[in-house]
Short mmCIF file of C-alpha atoms and ligand atoms in Angstrom, two decimals:
data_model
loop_
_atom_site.label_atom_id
_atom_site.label_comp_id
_atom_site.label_asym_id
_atom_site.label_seq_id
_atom_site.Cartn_x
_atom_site.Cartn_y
_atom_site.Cartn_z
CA UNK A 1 -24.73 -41.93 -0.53
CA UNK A 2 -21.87 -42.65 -3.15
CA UNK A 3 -18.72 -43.84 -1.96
CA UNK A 4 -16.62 -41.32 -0.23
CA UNK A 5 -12.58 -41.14 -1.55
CA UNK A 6 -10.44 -40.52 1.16
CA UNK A 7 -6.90 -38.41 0.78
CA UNK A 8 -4.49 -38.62 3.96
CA UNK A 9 -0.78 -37.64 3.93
CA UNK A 10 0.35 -40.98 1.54
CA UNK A 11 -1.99 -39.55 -1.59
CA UNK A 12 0.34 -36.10 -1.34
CA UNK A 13 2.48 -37.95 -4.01
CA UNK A 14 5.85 -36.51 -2.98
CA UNK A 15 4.15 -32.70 -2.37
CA UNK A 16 5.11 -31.10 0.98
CA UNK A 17 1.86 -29.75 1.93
CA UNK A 18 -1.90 -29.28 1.47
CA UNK A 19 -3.80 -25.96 0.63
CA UNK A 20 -7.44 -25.54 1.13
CA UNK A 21 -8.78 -22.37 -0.60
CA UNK A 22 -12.67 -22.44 -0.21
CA UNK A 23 -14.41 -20.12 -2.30
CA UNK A 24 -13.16 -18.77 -6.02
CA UNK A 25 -14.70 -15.22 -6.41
CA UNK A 26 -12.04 -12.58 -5.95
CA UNK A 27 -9.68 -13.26 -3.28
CA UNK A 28 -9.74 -17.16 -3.97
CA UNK A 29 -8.82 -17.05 -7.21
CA UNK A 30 -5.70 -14.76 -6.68
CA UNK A 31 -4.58 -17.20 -3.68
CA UNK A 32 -5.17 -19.76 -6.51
CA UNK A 33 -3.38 -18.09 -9.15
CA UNK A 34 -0.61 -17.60 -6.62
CA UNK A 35 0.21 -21.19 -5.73
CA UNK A 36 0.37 -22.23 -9.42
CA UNK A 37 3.81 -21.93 -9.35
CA UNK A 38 4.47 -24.20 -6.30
CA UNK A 39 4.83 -27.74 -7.57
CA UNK A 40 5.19 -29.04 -4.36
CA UNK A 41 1.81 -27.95 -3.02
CA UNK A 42 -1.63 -29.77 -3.42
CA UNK A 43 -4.06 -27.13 -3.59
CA UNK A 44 -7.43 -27.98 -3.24
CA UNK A 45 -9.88 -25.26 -4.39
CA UNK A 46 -13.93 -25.63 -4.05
CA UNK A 47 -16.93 -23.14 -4.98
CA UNK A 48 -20.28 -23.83 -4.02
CA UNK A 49 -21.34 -22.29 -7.39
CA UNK A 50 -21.22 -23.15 -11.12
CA UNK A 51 -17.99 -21.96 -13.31
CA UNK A 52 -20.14 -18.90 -15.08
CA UNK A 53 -21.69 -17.37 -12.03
CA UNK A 54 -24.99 -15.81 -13.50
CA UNK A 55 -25.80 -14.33 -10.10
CA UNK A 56 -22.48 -11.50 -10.44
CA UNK A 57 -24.91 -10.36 -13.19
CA UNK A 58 -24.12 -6.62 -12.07
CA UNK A 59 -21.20 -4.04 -12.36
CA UNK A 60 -18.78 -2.96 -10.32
CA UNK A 61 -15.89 0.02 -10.10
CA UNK A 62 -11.95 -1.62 -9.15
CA UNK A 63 -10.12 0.84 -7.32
CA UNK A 64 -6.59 2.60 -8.98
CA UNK A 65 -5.63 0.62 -5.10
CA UNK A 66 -6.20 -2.90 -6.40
CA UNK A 67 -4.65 -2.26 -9.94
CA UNK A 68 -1.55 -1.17 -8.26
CA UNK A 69 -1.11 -4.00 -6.52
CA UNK A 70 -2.22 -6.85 -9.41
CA UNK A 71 0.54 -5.16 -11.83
CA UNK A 72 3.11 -6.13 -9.20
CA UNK A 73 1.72 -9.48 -8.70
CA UNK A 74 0.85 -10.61 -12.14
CA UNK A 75 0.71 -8.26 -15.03
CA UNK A 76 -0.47 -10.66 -17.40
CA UNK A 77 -3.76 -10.62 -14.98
CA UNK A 78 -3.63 -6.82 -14.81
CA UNK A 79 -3.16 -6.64 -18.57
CA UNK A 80 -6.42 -9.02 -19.40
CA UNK A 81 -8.33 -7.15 -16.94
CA UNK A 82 -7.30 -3.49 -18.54
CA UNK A 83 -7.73 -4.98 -22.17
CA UNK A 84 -10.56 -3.13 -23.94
CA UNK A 85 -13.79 -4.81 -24.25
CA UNK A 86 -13.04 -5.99 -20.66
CA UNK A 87 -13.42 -3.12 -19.08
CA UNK A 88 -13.24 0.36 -18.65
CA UNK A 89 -11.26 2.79 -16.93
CA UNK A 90 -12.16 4.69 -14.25
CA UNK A 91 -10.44 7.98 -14.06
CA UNK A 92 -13.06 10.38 -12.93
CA UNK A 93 -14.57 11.09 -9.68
CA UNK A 94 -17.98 13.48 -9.99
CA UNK A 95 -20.65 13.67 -7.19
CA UNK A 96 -23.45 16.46 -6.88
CA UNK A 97 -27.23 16.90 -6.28
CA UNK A 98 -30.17 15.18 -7.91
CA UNK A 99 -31.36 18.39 -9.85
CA UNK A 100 -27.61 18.07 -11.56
CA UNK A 101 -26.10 20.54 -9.51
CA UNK A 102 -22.04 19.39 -9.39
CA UNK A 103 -20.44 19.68 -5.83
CA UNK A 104 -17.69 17.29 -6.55
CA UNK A 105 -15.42 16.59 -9.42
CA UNK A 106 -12.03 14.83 -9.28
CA UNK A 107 -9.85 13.42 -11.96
CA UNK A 108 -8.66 10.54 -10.30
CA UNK A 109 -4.99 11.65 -11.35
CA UNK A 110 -5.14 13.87 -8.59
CA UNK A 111 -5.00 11.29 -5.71
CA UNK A 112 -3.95 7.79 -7.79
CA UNK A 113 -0.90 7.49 -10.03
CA UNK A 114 -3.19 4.82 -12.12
CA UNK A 115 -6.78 4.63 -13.08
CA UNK A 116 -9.21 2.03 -11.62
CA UNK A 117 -11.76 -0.08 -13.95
CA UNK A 118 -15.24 -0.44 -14.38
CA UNK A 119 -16.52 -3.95 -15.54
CA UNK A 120 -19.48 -6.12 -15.33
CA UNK A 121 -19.30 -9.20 -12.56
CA UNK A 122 -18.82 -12.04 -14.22
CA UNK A 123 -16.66 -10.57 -16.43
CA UNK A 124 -14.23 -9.78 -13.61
CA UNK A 125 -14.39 -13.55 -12.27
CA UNK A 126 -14.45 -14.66 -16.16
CA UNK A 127 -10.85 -13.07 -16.03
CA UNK A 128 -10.08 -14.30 -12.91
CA UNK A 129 -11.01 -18.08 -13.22
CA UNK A 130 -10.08 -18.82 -16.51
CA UNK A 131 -6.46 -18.92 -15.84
CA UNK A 132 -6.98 -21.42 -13.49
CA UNK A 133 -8.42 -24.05 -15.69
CA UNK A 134 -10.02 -26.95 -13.92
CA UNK A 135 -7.81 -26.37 -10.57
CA UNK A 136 -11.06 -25.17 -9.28
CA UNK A 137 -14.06 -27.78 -8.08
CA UNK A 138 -17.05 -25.82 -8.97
CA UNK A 139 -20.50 -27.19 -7.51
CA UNK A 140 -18.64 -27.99 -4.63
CA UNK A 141 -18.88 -27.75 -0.65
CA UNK A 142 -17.75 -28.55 2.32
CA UNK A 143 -19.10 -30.67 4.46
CA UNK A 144 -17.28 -30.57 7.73
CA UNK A 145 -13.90 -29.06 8.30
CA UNK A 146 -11.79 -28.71 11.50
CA UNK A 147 -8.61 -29.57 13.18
CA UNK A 148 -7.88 -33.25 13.44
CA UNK A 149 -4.91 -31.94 16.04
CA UNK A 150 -2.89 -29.04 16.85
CA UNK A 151 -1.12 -28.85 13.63
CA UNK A 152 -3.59 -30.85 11.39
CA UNK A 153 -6.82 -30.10 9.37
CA UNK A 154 -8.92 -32.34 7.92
CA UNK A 155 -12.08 -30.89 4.97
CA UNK A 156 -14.55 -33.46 3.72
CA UNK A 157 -16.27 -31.97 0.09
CA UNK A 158 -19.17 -32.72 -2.43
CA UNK A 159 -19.53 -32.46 -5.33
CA UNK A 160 -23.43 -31.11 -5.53
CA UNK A 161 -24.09 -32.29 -9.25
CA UNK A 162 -22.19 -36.01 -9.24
CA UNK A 163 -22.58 -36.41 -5.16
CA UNK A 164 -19.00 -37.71 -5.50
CA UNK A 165 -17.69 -37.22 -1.83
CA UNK A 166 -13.66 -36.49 -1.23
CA UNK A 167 -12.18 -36.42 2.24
CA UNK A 168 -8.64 -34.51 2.62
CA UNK A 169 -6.78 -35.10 6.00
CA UNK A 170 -3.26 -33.29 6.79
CA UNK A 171 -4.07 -29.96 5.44
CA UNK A 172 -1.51 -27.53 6.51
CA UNK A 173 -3.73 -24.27 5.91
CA UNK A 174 -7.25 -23.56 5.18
CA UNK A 175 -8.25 -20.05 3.55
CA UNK A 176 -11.57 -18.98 3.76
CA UNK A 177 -12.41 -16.77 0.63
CA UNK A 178 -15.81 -17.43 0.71
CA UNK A 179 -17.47 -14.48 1.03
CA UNK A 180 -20.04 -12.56 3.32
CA UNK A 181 -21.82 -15.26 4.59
CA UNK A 182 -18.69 -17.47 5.54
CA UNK A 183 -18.10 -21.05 6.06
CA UNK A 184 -15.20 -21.27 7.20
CA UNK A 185 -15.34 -18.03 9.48
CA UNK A 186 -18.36 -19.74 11.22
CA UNK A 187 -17.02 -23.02 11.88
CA UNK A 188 -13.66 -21.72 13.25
CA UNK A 189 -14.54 -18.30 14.65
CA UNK A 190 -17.25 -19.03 17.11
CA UNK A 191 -19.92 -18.58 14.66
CA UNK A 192 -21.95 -16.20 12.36
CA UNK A 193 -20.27 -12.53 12.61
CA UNK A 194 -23.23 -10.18 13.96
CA UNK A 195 -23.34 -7.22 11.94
CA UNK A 196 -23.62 -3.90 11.61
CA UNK A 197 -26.04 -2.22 10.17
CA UNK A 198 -25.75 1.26 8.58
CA UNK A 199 -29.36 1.80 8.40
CA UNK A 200 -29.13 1.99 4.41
CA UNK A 201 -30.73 0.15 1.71
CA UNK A 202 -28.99 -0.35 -1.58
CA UNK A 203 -30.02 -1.96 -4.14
CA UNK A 204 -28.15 -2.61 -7.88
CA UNK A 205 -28.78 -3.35 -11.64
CA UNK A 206 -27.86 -3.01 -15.30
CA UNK A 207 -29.51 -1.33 -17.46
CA UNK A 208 -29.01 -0.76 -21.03
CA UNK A 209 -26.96 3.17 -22.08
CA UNK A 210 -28.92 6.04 -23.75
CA UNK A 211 -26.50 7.25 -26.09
CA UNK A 212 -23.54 7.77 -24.26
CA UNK A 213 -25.99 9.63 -21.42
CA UNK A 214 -23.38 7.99 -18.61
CA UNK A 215 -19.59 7.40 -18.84
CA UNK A 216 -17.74 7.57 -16.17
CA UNK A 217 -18.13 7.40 -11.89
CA UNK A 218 -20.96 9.52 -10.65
CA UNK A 219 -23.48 10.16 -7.63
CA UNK A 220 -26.60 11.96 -7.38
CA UNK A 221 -28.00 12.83 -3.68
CA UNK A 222 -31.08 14.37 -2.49
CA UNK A 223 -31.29 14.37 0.95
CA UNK A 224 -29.98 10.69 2.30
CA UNK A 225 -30.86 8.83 -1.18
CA UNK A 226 -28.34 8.36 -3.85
CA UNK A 227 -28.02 7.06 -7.44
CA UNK A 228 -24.39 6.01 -8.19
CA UNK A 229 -23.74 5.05 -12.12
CA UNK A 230 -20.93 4.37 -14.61
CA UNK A 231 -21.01 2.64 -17.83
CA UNK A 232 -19.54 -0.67 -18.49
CA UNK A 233 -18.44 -2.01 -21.69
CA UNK A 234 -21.55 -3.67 -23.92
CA UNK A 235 -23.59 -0.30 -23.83
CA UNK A 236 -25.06 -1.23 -20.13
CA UNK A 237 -25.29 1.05 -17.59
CA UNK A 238 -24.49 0.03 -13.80
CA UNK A 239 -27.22 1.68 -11.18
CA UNK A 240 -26.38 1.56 -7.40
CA UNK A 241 -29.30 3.39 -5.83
CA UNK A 242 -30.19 3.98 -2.36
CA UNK A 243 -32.43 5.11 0.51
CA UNK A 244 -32.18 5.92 4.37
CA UNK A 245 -33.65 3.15 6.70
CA UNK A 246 -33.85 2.53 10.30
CA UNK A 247 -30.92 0.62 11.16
CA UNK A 248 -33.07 -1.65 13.57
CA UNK A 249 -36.21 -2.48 10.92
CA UNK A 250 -35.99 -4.81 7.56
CA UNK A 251 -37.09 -2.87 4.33
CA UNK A 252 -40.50 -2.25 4.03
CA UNK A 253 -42.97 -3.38 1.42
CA UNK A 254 -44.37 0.15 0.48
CA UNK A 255 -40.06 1.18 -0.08
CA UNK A 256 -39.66 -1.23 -2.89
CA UNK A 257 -42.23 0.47 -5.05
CA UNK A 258 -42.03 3.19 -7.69
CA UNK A 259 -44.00 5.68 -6.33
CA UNK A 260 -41.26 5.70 -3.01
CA UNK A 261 -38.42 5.49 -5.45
CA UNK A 262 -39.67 8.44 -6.93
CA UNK A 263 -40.01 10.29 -4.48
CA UNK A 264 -36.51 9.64 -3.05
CA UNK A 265 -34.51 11.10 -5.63
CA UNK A 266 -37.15 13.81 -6.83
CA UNK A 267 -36.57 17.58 -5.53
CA UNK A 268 -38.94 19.79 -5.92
CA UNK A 269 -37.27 22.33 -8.65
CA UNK A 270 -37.14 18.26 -10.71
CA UNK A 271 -34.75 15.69 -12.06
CA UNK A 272 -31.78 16.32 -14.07
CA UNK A 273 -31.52 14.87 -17.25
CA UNK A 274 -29.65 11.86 -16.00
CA UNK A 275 -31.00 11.35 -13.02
CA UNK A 276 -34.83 11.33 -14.57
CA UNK A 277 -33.20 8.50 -16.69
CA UNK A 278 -31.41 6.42 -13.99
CA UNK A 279 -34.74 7.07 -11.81
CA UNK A 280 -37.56 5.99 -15.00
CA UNK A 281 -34.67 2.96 -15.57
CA UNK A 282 -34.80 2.23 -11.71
CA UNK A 283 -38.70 1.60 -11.77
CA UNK A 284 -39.02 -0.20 -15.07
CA UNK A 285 -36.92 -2.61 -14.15
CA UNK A 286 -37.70 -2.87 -10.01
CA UNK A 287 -39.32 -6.73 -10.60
CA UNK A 288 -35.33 -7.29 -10.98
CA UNK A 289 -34.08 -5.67 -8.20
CA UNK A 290 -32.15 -7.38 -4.93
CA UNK A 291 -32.78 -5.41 -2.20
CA UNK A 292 -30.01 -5.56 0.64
CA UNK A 293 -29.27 -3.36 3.72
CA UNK A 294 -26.01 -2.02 4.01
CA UNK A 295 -23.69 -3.58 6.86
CA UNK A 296 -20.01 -4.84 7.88
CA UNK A 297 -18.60 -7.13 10.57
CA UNK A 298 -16.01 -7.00 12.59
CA UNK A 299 -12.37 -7.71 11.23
CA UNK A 300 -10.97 -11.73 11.42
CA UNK A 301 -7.93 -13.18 10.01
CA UNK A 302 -6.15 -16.02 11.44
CA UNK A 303 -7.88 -18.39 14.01
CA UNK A 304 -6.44 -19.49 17.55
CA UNK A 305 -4.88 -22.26 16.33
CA UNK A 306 -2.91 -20.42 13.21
CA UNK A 307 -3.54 -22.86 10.32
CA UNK A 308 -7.23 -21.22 9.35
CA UNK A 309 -6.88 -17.74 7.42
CA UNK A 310 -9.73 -15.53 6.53
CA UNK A 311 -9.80 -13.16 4.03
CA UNK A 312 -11.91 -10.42 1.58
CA UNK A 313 -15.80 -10.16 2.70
CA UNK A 314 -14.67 -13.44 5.12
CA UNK A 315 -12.64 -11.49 6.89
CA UNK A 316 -13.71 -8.03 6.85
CA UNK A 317 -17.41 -7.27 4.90
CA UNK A 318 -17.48 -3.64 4.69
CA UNK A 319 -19.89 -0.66 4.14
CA UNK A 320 -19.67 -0.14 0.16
CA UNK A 321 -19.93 3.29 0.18
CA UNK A 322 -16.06 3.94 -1.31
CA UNK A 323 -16.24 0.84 -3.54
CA UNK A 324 -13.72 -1.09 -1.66
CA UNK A 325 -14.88 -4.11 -0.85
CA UNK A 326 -14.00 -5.93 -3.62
CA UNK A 327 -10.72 -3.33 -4.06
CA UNK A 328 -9.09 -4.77 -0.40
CA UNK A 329 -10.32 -8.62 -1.39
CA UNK A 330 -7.66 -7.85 -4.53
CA UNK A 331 -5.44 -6.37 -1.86
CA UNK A 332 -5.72 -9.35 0.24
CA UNK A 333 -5.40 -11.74 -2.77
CA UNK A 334 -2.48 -10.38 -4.58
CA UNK A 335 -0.66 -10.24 -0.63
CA UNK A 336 -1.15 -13.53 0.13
CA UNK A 337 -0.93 -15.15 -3.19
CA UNK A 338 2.69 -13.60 -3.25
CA UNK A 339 3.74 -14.69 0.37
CA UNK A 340 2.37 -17.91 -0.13
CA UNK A 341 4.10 -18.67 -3.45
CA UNK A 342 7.64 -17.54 -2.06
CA UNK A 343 7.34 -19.03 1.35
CA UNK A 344 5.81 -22.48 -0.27
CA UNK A 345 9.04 -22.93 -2.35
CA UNK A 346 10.68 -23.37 0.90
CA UNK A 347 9.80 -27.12 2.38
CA UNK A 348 9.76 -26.41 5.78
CA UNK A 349 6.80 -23.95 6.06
CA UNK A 350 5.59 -22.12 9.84
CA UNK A 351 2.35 -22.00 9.18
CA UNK A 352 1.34 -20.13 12.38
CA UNK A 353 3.89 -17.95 11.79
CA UNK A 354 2.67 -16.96 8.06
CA UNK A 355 -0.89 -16.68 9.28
CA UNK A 356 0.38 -14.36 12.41
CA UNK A 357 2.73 -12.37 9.59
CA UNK A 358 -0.60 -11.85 6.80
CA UNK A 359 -2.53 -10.26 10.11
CA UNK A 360 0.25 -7.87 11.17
CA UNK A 361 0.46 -6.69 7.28
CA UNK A 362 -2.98 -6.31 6.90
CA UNK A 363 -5.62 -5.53 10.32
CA UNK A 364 -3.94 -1.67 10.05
CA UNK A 365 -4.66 -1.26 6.47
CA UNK A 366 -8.33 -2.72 6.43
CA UNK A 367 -9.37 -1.61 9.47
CA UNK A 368 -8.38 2.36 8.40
CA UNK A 369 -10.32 0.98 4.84
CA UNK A 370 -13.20 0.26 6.83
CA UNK A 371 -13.35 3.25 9.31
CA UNK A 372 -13.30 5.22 6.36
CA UNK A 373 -16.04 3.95 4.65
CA UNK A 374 -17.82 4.39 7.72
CA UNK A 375 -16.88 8.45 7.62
CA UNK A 376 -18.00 8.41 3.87
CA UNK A 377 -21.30 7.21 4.36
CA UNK A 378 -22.26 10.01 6.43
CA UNK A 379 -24.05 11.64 3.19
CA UNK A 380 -26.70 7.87 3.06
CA UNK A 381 -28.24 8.22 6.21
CA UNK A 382 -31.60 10.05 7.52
CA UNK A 383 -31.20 13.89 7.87
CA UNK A 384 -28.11 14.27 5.78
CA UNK A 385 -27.41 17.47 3.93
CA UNK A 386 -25.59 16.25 1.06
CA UNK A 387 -24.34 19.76 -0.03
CA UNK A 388 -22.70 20.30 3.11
CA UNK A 389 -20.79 16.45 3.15
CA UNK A 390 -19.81 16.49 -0.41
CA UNK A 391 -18.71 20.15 -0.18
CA UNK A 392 -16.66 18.97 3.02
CA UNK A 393 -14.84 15.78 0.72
CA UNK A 394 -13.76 18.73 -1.53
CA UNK A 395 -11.15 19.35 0.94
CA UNK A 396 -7.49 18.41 2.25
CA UNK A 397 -8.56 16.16 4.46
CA UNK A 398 -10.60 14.17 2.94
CA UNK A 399 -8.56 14.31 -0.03
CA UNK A 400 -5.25 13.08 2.06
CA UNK A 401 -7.39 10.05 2.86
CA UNK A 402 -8.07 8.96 -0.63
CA UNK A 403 -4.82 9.17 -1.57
CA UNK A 404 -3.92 7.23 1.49
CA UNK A 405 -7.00 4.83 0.18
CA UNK A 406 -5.56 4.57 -3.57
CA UNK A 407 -1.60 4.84 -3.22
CA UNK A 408 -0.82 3.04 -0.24
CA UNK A 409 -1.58 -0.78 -1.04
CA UNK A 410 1.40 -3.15 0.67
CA UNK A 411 4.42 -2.70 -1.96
CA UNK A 412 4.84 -6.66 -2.96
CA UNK A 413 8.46 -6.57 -2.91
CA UNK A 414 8.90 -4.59 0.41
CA UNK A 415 6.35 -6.30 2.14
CA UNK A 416 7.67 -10.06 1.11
CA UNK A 417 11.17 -8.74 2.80
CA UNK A 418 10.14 -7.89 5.83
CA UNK A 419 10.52 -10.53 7.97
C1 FAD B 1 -23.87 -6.32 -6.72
C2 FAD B 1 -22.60 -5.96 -6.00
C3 FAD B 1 -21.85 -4.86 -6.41
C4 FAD B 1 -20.65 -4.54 -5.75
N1 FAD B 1 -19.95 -3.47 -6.17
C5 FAD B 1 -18.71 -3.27 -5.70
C6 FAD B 1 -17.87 -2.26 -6.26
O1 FAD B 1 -18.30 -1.51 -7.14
N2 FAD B 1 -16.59 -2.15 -5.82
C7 FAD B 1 -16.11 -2.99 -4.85
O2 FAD B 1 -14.93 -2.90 -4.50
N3 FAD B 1 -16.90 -3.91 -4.24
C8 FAD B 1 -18.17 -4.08 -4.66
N4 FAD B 1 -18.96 -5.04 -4.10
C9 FAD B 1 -18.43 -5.81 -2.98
C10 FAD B 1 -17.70 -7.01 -3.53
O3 FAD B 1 -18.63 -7.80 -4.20
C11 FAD B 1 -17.10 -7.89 -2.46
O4 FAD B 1 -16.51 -7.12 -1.48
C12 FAD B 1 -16.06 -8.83 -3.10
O5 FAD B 1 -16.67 -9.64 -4.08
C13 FAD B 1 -15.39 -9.67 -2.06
O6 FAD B 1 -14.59 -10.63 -2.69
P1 FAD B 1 -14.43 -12.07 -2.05
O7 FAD B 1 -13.52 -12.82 -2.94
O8 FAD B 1 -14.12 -11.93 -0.61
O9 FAD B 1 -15.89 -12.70 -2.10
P2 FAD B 1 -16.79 -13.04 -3.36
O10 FAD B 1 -16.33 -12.35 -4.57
O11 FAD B 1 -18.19 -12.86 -2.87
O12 FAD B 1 -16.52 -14.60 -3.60
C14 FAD B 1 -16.90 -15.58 -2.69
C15 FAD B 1 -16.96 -16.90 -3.45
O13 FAD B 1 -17.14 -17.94 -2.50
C16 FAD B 1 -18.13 -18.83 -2.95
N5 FAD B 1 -18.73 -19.42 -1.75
C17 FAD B 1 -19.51 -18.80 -0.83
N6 FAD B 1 -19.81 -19.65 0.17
C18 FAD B 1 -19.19 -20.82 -0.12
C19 FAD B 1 -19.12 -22.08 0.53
N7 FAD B 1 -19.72 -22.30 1.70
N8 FAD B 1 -18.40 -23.06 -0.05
C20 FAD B 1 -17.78 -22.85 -1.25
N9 FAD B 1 -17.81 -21.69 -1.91
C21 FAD B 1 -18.50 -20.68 -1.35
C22 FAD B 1 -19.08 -17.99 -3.78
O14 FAD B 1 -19.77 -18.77 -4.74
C23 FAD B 1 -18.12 -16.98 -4.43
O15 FAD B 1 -17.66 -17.43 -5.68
C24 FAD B 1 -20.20 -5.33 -4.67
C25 FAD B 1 -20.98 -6.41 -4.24
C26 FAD B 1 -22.17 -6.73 -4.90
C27 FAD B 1 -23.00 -7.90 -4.43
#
C-alpha cells in the first residue's frame, strides 16, 4: 500500500471551505462547472471511471425542460451542446402502433417554448467534462467517507491506476452525483435504496441509419412492447425496445432471443416499414445488448446531519418512460451549481441550511416528475391496450402535464432570491 497524503484544514491554503462532488456524469459535472467561479472553495471531484466513458456508448433524448434551465445557467454550455454535429434537436413527439398506424403526433412547440436534443452518451459527458479540465480525478474512489463530528466530514480516495491514496478531513459538504447504484446514498442513508420494479424490461443500442428511415422521437407499441427511436448525429440510430415482465421474476433466458423479440413487436396484419427495420436491427445485433428491468427508488436529498446532499439517479432513479431521468439530473445540476456558486462567494456558509433550502426547491418538482412517469408507463406493462393509452395522452390532461413537465423547471434567478 503506497503512502497515503493526508489534507486537514491547514492544506486549504487560505480557501474557506471544502467541496466533495463524487461522481462526474451529469449532475456532477454541472455542480463542478458551478463552483469554478468560487476561488475560495477546494473542490474535490472523483469518478470511479476513465475520462472517455466507453460504457455511455448509447443515445439519449434531453428534454426542452433541461435546455431551459442550462441557457440560464451557462449558455456557453447550452450553446456547445446545441452546436451541430453535437446533437440534434428534438422537436417532434410521434407515437402509434407497430403496423405504423399513428395515434400520437406532437410538435413539441405545442407544450415547450424550446426544443430538446438528441445526442449520443459520451458525447453529452464529452461536452460536459471537457470544460472542466483536470478538476476532475478520474479512476478514482472513495474509500470511506463519514462525519468526523457534527459539522465535519472527512473522504479518504484512490486513485485505481497509480494506487496513490489522498485523505481530505474538514469537508463542509459532500454531494453524491454518483448515480443509480450510489455510494454515498448507501453510506449515509441507511443503505442500498430497495427498488421498485415496474415489471418492464428495456433494453438499448445504436445502430447504424437506413437512409434517413428515422429522424426524429418515435414509439411503436403492440400490446405492452415498445420500440422507441430517434437518430443521432453520425448516421446512428438510437433503439430503446421493450417487453412486459413480471415485476417479481429476473428476465428469462428464452426473452433475450430473436425468435421472442419477434414476436413482441409483430402483429398479425405485419411490421411497418420501420419497425421491420428497428426489429431485423434489434436481433442482429442482440450479442450487444444490456438487458435491465425498469425500476426507481424512493426520493433522498439531504441526510440527518445536513452536510451530505444527494442528487440525479442518487437521489431519485426514476422509471424512463418520459426520458427524464437524465432531464431532472440537469435540473438538479444547473440548481445547485447556481446556489452553490452565489452562496460560496459569501465566507460564512450554513451548510444545513443550503442542504434544507435545495430539498424544499426540489422534492415537489421530482416527486410530480416521477409520479408521472409512473402514469406514462401504463402503455409497457402486461395487458395494455396501447390504442386506448396513447389515444388518452392525446388529450388536455395529459397534455397540461407535459407542459407542466417541459416549462416549469425552477427559474434560476427567482429561485436564487427566495430566501
Ligand atoms: C442507456 C441509457 C439511456 C438513457 N436514456 C435516457 C434518455 O433518453 N433521457 C433521459 O433523460 N435519461 C436517460 N437515461 C437515464 C440517465 O442516464 C440518468 O438518469 C442520468 O445519467 C442521471 O445522471 P447522474 O449524473 O445522476 O448519473 P450518471 O450520469 O449515471 O453519472 C454518475 C457518475 O458517477 C460515477 N460513479 C458511480 N459510482 C461511483 C463511485 N462509487 N465513485 C465515484 N464515481 C462513481 C459514474 O462513473 C458516472 O460517471 C438513460 C440511461 C441509460 C443507461
Amino acid at each position: 500500500m503506497g503512502e497515503i497524503k493526508r489534507k486537514g484544514n491547514s492544506t486549504l491554503k487560505g480557501r474557506s471551505h471544502r467541496v466533495a462532488i463524487i461522481g462526474a456524469g451529469v449532475v456532477g459535472c454541472l455542480v463542478a462547472y458551478g463552483l469554478q467561479e468560487c476561488p475560495d472553495v477546494e473542490v474535490i471531484c472523483i469518478d470511479k471511471g476513465p475520462p472517455k466513458n466507453e460504457l455511455a456508448g448509447t443515445g439519449l433524448n434531453v428534454g426542452p425542460n433541461s435546455l431551459k434551465i442550462l441557457r440560464q445557467f451557462s449558455p456557453e454550455l447550452a450553446d456547445s451542446l446545441q452546436s451541430p454535429g453535437v446533437s440534434l434537436p428534438w422537436e417532434s413527439w410521434v407515437a402509434g402502433l407497430t403496423d405504423g398506424t399513428v395515434i400520437f403526433d406532437l410538435p413539441l412547440s405545442q407544450v415547450a417554448e424550446n426544443a430538446g436534443i438528441r445526442i449520443r452518451w459520451a458525447e453529452l459527458y464529452r461536452q460536459l467534462r471537457q470544460p472542466l479540465g483536470d478538476r476532475i480525478r478520474y479512476n478514482t474512489i472513495a474509500l470511506s467517507m463519514g462525519y468526523r463530528d457534527s459539522d465535519r466530514l472527512y473522504l479518504e480516495i484512490e486513485n485505481q491506476e497509480t494506487g496513490i491514496r489522498e485523505a481530505f478531513e474538514d469537508i463542509d459538504l459532500i454531494v453524491g452525483c454518483d448515480g443509480r447504484y450510489s455510494q454515498v446514498r448507501s453510506s449515509f442513508f441507511g443503505g442500498s435504496p430497495t427498488p421498485e420494479h415496474l415489471g418492464v424490461c428495456l433494453y438499448r443500442l445504436l445502430v447504424p441509419q437506413k437512409e434517413g428511415l428515422i429522424e426524429d422521437y418515435q414509439q411503436w407499441f403492440y400490446n405492452g412492447s415498445r420500440l422507441l427511436t430517434f437518430a443521432i448525429p453520425g448516421d446512428e440510430v438510437y433503439v430503446a425496445g421493450s417487453f412486459p415482465l413480471d415485476a417479481s421474476l429476473e428476465i428469462r433466458d428464452n426473452q433475450k432471443t430473436v425468435e421472442y423479440l419477434r414476436q413482441c413487436y409483430t402483429p398479425p396484419q405485419g411490421l411497418s416499414p420501420v419497425c421491420q427495420f428497428l426489429v431485423d436491427a434489434v436481433c442482429e445485433h442482440i450479442e450487444e445488448i444490456h438487458w435491465a428491468r425498469v425500476q426507481d427508488i424512493l426520493i433522498v436529498f439531504g441526510d440527518e446531519g445536513g452536510r451530505v446532499l444527494c442528487l440525479g439517479d442518487a437521489s431519485h432513479a426514476m422509471y424512463p418512460t418520459l426520458g427524464q431521468g437524465a432531464s431532472q439530473a440537469f435540473e438538479d445540476g444547473c440548481y445547485v451549481g447556481a446556489l452553490l456558486r452565489q452562496a460560496l462567494q459569501e465566507s460564512l456558509v450554513d451548510f444545513p441550511a443550503l442542504v434544507a433550502r435545495v430539498e424544499q426547491m426540489r422534492r415537489d418538482r421530482i416527486t410530480f416528475v416521477r409520479q408521472f412517469s409512473r402514469e406514462a408507463s401504463d402503455s409497457l406493462l402486461a395487458g395494455s391496450h396501447p390504442a386506448a393509452e396513447l389515444q388518452a395522452k392525446t388529450q388536455p390532461a395529459f397534455l397540461a402535464k407535459l407542459r407542466r413537465l417541459y416549462q416549469d423547471t425552477p427559474l434560476l434567478a427567482e429561485a436564487l432570491t427566495l430566501g
